[in-house]
PDB file of C-alpha atoms and ligand atoms in Angstrom:
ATOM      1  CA  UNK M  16       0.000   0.000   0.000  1.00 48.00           C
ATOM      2  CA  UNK M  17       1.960   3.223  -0.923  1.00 52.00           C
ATOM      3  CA  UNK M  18       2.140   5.726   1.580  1.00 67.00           C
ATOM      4  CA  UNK M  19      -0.611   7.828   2.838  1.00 81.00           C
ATOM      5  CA  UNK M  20      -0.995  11.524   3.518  1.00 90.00           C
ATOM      6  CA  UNK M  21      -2.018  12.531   7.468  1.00 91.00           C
ATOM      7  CA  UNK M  22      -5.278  13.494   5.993  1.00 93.00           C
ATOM      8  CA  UNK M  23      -5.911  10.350   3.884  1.00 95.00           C
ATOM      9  CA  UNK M  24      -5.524   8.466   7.049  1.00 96.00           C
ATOM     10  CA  UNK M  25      -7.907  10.608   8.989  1.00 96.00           C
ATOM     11  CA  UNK M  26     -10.588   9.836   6.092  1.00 96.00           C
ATOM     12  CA  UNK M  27     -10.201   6.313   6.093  1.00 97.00           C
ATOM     13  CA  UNK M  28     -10.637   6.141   9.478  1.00 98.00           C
ATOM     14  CA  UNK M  29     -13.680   8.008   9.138  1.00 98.00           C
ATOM     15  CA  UNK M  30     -15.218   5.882   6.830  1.00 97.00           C
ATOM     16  CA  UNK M  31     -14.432   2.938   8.493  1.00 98.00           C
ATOM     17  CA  UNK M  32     -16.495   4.666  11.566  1.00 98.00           C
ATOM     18  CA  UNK M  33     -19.304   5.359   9.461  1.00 97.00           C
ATOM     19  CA  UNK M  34     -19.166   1.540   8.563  1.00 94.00           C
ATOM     20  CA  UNK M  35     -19.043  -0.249  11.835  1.00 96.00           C
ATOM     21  CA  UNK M  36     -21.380  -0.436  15.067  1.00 97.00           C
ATOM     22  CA  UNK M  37     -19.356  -1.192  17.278  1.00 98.00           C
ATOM     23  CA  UNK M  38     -15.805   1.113  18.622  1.00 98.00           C
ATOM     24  CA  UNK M  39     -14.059   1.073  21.678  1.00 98.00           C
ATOM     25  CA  UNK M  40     -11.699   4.233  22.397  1.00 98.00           C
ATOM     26  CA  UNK M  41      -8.785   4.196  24.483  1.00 97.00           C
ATOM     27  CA  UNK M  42      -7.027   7.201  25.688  1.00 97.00           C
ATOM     28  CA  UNK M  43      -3.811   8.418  27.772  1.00 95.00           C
ATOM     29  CA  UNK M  44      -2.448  11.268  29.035  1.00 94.00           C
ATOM     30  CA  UNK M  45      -1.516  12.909  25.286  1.00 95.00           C
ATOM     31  CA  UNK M  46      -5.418  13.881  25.435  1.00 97.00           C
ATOM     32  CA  UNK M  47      -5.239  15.171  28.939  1.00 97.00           C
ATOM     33  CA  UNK M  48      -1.735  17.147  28.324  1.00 96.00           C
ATOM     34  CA  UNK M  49      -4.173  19.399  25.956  1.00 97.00           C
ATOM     35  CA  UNK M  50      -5.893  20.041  28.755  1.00 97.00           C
ATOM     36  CA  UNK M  51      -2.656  21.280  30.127  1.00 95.00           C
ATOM     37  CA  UNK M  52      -2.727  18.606  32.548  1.00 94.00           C
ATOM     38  CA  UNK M  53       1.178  17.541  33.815  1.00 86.00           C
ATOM     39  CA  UNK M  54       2.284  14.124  33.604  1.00 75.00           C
ATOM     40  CA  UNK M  55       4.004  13.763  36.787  1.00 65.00           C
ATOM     41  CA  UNK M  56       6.773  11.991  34.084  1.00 63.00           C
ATOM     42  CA  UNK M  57       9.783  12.544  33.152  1.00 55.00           C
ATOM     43  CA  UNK M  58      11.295  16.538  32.946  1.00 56.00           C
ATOM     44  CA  UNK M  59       9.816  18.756  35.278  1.00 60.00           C
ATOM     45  CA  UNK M  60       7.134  16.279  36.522  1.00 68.00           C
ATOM     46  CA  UNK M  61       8.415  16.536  40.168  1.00 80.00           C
ATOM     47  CA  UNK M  62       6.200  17.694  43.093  1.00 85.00           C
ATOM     48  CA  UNK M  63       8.600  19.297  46.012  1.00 84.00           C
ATOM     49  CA  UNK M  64      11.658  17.258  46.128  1.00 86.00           C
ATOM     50  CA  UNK M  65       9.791  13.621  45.374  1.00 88.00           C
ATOM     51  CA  UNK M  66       8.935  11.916  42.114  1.00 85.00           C
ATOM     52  CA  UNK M  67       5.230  10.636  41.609  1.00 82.00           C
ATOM     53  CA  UNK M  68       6.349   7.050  41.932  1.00 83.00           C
ATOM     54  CA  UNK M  69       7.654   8.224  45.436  1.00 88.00           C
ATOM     55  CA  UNK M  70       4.429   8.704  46.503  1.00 93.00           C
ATOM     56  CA  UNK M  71       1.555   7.296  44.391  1.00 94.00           C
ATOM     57  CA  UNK M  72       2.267   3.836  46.387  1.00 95.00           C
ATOM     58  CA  UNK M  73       0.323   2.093  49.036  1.00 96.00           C
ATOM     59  CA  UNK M  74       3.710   1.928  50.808  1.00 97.00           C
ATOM     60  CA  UNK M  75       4.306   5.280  51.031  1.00 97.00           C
ATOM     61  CA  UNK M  76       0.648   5.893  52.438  1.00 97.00           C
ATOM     62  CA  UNK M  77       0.943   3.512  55.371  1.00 97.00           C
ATOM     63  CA  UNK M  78       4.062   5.521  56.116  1.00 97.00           C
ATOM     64  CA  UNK M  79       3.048   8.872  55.738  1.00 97.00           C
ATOM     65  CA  UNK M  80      -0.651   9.232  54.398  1.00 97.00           C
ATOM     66  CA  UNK M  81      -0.343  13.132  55.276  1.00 97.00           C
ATOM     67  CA  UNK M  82       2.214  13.823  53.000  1.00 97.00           C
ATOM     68  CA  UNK M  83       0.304  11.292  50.199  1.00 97.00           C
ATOM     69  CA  UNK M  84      -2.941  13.581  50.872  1.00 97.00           C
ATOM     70  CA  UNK M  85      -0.917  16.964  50.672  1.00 96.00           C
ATOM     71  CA  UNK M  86       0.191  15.844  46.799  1.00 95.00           C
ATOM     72  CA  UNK M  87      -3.277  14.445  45.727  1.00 96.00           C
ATOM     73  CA  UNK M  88      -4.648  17.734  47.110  1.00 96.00           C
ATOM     74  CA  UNK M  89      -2.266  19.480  45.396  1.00 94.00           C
ATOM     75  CA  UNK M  90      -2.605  17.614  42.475  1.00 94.00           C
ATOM     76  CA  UNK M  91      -6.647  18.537  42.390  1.00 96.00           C
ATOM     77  CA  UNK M  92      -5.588  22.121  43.281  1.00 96.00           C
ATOM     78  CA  UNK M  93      -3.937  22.012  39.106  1.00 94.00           C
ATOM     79  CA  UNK M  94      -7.018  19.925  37.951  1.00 96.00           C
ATOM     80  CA  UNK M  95      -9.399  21.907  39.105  1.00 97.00           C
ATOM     81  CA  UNK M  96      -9.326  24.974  36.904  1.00 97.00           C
ATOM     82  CA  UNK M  97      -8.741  22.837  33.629  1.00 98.00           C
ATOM     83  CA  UNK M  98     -11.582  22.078  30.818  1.00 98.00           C
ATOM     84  CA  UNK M  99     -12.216  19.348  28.381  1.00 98.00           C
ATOM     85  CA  UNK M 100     -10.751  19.833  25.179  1.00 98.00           C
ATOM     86  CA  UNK M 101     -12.282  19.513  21.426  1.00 98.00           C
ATOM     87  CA  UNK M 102     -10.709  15.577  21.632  1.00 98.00           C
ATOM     88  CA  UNK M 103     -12.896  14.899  24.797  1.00 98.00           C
ATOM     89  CA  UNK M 104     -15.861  16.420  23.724  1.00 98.00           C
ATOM     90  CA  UNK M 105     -15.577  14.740  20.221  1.00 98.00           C
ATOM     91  CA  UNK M 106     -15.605  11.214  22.152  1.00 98.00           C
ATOM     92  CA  UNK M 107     -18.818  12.103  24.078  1.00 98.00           C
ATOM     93  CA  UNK M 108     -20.464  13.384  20.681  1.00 97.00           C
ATOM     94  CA  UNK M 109     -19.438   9.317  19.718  1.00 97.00           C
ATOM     95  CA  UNK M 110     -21.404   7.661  22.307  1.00 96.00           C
ATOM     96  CA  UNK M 111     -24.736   8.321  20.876  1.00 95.00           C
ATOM     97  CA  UNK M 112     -23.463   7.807  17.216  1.00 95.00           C
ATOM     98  CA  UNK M 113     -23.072   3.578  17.536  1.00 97.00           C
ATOM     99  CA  UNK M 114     -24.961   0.915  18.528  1.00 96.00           C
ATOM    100  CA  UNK M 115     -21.853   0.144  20.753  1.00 97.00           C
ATOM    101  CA  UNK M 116     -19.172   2.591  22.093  1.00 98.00           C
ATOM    102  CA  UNK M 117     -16.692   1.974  25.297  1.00 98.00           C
ATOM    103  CA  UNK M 118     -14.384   4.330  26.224  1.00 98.00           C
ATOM    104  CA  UNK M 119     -11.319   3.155  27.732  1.00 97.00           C
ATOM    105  CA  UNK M 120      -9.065   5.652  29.590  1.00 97.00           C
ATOM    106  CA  UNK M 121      -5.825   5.416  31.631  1.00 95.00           C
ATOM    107  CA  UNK M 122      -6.812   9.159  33.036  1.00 96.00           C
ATOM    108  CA  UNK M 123      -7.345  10.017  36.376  1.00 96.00           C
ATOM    109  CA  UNK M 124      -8.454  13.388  35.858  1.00 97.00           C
ATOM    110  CA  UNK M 125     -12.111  12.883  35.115  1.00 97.00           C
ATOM    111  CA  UNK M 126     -11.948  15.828  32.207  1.00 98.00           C
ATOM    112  CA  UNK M 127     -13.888  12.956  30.054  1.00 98.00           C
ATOM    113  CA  UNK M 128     -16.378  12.819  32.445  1.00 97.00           C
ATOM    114  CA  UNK M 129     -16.528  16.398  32.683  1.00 97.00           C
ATOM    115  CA  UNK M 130     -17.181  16.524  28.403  1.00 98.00           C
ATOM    116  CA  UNK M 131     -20.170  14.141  28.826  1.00 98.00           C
ATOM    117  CA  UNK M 132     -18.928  10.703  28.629  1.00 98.00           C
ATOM    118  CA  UNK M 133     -20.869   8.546  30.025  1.00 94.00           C
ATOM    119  CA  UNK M 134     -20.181   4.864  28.938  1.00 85.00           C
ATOM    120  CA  UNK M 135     -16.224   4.467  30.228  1.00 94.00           C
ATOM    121  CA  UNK M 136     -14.183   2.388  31.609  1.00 97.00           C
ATOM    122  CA  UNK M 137     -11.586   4.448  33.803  1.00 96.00           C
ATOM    123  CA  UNK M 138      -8.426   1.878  34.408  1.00 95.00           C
ATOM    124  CA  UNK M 139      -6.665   4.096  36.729  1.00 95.00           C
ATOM    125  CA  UNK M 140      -9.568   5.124  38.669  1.00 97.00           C
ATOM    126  CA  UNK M 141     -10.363   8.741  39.280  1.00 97.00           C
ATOM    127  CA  UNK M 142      -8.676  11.495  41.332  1.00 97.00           C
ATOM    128  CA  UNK M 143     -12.252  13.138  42.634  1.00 98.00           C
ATOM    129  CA  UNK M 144     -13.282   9.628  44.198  1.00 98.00           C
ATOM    130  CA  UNK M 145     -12.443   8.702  47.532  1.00 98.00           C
ATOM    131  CA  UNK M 146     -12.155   5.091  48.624  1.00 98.00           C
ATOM    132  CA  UNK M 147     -12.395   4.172  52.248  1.00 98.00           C
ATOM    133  CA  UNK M 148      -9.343   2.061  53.764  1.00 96.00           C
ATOM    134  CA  UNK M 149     -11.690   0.252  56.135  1.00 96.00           C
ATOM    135  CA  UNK M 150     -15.007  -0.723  55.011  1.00 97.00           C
ATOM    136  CA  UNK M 151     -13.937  -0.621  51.046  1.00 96.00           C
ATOM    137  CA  UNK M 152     -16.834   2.340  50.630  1.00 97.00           C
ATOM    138  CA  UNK M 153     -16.096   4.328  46.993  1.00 96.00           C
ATOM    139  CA  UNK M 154     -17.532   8.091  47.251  1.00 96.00           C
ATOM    140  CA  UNK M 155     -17.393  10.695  44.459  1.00 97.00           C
ATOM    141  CA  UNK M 156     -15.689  13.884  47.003  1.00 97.00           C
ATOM    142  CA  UNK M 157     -14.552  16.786  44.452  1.00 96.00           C
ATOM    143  CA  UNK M 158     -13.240  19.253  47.600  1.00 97.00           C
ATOM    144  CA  UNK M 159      -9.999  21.065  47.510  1.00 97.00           C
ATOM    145  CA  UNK M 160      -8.730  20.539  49.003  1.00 95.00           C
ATOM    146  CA  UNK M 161     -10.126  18.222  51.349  1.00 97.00           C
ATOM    147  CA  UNK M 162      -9.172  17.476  55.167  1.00 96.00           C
ATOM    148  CA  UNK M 163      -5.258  16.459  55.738  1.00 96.00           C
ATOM    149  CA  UNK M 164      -6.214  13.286  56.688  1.00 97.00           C
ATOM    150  CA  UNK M 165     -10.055  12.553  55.406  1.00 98.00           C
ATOM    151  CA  UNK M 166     -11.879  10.006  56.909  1.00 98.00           C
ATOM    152  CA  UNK M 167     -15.216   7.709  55.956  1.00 97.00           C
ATOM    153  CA  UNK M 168     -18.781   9.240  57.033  1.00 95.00           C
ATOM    154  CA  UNK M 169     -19.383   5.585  57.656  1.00 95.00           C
ATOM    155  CA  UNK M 170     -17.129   3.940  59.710  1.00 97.00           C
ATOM    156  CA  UNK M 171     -14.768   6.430  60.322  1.00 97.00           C
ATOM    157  CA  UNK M 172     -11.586   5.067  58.945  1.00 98.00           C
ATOM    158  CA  UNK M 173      -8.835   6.588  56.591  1.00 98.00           C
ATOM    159  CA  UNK M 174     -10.077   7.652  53.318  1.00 98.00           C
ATOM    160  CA  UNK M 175      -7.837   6.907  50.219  1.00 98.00           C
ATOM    161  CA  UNK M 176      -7.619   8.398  46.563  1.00 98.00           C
ATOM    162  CA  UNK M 177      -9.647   5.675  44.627  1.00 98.00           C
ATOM    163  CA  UNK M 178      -6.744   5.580  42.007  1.00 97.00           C
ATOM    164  CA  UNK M 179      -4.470   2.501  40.970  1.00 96.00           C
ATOM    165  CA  UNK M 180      -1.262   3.216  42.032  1.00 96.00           C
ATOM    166  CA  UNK M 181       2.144   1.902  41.488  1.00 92.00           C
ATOM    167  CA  UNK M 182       2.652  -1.723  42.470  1.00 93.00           C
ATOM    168  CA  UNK M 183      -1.056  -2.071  42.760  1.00 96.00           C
ATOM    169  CA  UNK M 184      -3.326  -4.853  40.571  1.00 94.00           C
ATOM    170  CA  UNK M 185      -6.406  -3.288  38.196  1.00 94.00           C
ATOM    171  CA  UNK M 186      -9.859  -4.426  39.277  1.00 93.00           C
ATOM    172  CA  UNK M 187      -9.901  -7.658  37.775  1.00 96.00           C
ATOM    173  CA  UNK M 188     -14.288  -7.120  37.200  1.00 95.00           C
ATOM    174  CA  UNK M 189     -13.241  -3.893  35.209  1.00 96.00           C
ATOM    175  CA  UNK M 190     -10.129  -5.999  33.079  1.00 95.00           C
ATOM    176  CA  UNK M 191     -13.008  -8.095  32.187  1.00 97.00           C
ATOM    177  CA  UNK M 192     -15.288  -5.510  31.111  1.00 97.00           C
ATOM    178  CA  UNK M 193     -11.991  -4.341  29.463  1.00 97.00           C
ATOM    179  CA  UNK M 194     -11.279  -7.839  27.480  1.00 96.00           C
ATOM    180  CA  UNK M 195     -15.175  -8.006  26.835  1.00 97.00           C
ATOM    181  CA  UNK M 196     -14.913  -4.794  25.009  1.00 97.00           C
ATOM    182  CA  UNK M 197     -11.870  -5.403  23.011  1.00 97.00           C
ATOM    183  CA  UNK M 198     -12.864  -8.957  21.862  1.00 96.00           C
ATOM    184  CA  UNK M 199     -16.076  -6.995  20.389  1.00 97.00           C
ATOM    185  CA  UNK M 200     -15.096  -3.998  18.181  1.00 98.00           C
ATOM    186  CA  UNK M 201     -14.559  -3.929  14.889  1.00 98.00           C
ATOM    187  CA  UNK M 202     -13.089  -0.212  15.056  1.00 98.00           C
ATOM    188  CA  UNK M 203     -10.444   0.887  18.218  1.00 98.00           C
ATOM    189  CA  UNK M 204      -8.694   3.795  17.682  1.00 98.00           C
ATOM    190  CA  UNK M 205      -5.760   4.371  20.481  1.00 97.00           C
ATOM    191  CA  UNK M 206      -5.322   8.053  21.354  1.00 97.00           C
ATOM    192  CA  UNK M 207      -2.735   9.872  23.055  1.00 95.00           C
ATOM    193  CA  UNK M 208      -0.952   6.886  24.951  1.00 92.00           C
ATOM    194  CA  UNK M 209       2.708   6.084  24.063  1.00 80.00           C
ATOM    195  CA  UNK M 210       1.988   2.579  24.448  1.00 75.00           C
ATOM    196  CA  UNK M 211       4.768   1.679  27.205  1.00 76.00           C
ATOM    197  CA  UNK M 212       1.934   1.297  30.307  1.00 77.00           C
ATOM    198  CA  UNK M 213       0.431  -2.095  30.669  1.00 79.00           C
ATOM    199  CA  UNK M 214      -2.205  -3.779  30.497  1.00 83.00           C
ATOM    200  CA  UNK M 215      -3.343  -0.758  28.472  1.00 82.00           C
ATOM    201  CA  UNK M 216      -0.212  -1.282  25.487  1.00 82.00           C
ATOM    202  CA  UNK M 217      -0.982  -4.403  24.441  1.00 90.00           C
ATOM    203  CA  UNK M 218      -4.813  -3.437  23.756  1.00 94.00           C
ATOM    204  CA  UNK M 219      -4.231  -2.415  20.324  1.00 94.00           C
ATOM    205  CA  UNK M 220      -2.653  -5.404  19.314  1.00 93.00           C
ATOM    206  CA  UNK M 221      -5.151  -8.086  20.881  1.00 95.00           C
ATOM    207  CA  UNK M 222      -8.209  -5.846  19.332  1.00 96.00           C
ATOM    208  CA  UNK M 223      -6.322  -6.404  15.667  1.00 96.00           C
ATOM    209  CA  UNK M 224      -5.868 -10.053  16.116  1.00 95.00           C
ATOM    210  CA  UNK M 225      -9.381 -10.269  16.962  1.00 95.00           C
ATOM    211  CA  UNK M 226      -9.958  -8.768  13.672  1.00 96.00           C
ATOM    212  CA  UNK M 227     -10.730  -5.089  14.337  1.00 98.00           C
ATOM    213  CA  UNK M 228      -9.151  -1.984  12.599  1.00 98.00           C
ATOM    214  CA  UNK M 229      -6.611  -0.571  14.897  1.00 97.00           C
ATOM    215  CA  UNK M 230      -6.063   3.474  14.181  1.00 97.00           C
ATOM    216  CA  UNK M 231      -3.850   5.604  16.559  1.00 96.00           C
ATOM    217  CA  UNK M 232      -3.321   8.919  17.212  1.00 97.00           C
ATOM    218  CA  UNK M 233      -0.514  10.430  18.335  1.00 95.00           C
ATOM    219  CA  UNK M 234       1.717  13.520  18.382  1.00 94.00           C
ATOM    220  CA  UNK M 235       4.422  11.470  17.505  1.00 92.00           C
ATOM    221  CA  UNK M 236       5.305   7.370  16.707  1.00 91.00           C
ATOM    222  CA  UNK M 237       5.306   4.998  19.483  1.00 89.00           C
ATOM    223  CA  UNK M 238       6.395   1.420  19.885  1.00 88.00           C
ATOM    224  CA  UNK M 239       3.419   0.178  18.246  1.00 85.00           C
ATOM    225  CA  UNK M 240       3.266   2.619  15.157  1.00 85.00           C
ATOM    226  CA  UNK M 241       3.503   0.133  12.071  1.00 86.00           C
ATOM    227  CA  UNK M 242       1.593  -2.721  14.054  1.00 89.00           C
ATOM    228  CA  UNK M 243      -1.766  -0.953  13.750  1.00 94.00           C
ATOM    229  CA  UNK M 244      -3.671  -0.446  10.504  1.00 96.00           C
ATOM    230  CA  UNK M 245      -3.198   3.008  10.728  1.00 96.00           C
ATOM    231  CA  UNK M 246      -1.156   5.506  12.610  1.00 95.00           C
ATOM    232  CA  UNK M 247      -2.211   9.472  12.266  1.00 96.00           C
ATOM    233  CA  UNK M 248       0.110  11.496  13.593  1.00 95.00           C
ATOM    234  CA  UNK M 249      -1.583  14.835  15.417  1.00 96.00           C
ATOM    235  CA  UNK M 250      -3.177  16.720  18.361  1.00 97.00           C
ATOM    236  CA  UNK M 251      -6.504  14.583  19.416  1.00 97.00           C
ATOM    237  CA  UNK M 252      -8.088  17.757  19.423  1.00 97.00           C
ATOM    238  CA  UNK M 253      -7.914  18.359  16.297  1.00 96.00           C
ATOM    239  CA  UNK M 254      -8.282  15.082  14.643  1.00 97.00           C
ATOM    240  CA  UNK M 255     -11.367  14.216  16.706  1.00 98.00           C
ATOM    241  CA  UNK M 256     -13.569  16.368  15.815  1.00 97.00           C
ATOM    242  CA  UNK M 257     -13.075  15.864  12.241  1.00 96.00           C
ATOM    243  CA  UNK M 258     -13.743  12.236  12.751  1.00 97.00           C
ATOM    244  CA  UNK M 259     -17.124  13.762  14.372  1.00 96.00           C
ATOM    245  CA  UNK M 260     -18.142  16.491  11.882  1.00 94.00           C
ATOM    246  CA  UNK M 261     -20.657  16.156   8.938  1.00 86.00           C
ATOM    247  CA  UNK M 262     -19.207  15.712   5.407  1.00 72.00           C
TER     248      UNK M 262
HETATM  249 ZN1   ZN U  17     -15.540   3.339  55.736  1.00 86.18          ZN
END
């Protein structure tokens, strides 16, 4: 096949939308960073003197769930002013368009929730839920900040951010969901997500073998551009909406 322009790409993916009932999205933090939401990797992506995989830990929590609290509060202090972009709102325009739509996401941030998504699967959990360390209790709690050490209205125990973090398992019910989705689509386009985090890298490729198209979309080529069908290289927010837009 010779080589395709950027916008060729985008309009074969588009027709191959218009052609199919059934999509799964996933997304990483390329979509959020448009937001102008930090990574917390690599350059610049320290907060005080420690690195996020200092402290997003459950070891670090049982040692000093103060100074956990202080960075997730700070953390929602940065979220809290930030808006959708034209890539999240062109994903909640999708859910209505096909008979079946899952949205996958590895953010925390909730900005898809915040652009209307409904129908997602959120691997990493969110950062404005609260899970309770004692009786397991999972409570949407969007204060900023809240209480240096927040407890359960329930049973009174230490509250936790209900996030995955490092060294942690996913929710095995939600992987299934997950592997439910993937084995069913017969379009996935992967957005924004360099494709080094697992389980969420090796999506792509278990969605093609199942026979689906596989399009990215990234800023620039990952690990995985060449093993997908298609790889369009761009901001989400603006190839999104195109995918979305009459004509
Ligand atoms: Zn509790």
């Amino acid at each position: 096949m010779a080589e395709q322009s950027n916008e060729g790409k985008i309009r074969l993916l588009k027709q191959k939308l218009a052609g199919c009932d059934n999509v799964v999205a996933l997304t990483g933090a390329g979509i959020s960073a448009e937001s102008g939401v930090p990574t917390f990797r690599g350059q610049g992506g320290l907060w005080r003197q420690y690195r996020a995989t200092d402290l997003a830990t459950p070891e670090a929590f049982a040692r000093d769930s103060r100074l956990v609290w202080e960075f997730y509060n700070w953390r929602r202090e940065v979220l809290a002013p930030l808006h959708p972009n034209p890539g999240h709102l062109a994903l909640a325009a999708m859910e209505s368009r096909f008979a079946h739509f899952t949205l996958i996401t590895q953010n925390i941030d909730g900005l898809h929730q915040a652009a209307g998504s409904r129908k997602m699967i959120e691997l990493h959990g969110n950062i404005w839920w609260v899970r309770c360390s004692g009786c397991e209790k999972v409570i949407e709690d969007r204060r900023v900040p809240l209480p240096e050490l927040p407890t359960c209205g329930a049973c009174g125990a230490l509250l936790r951010p209900h996030v995955v973090w490092f060294g942690e398992m996913l929710d095995p019910n939600i992987l299934e969901l997950v592997s439910q989705a993937i084995e069913a689509c017969q379009v996935m386009m992967v957005i924004g997500t360099s494709g080094v985090v697992q389980p969420a890298a090796s999506m792509g490729a278990t969605a093609r073998r199942r026979g689906a198209f596989v399009a990215e979309i990234n800023l620039e080529p990952t690990p995985y551009t060449g093993a997908y069908d298609l790889s369009i290289l761009g901001k989400s927010g603006e190839v999104l909406p195109f995918l979305v837009a009459s004509g």
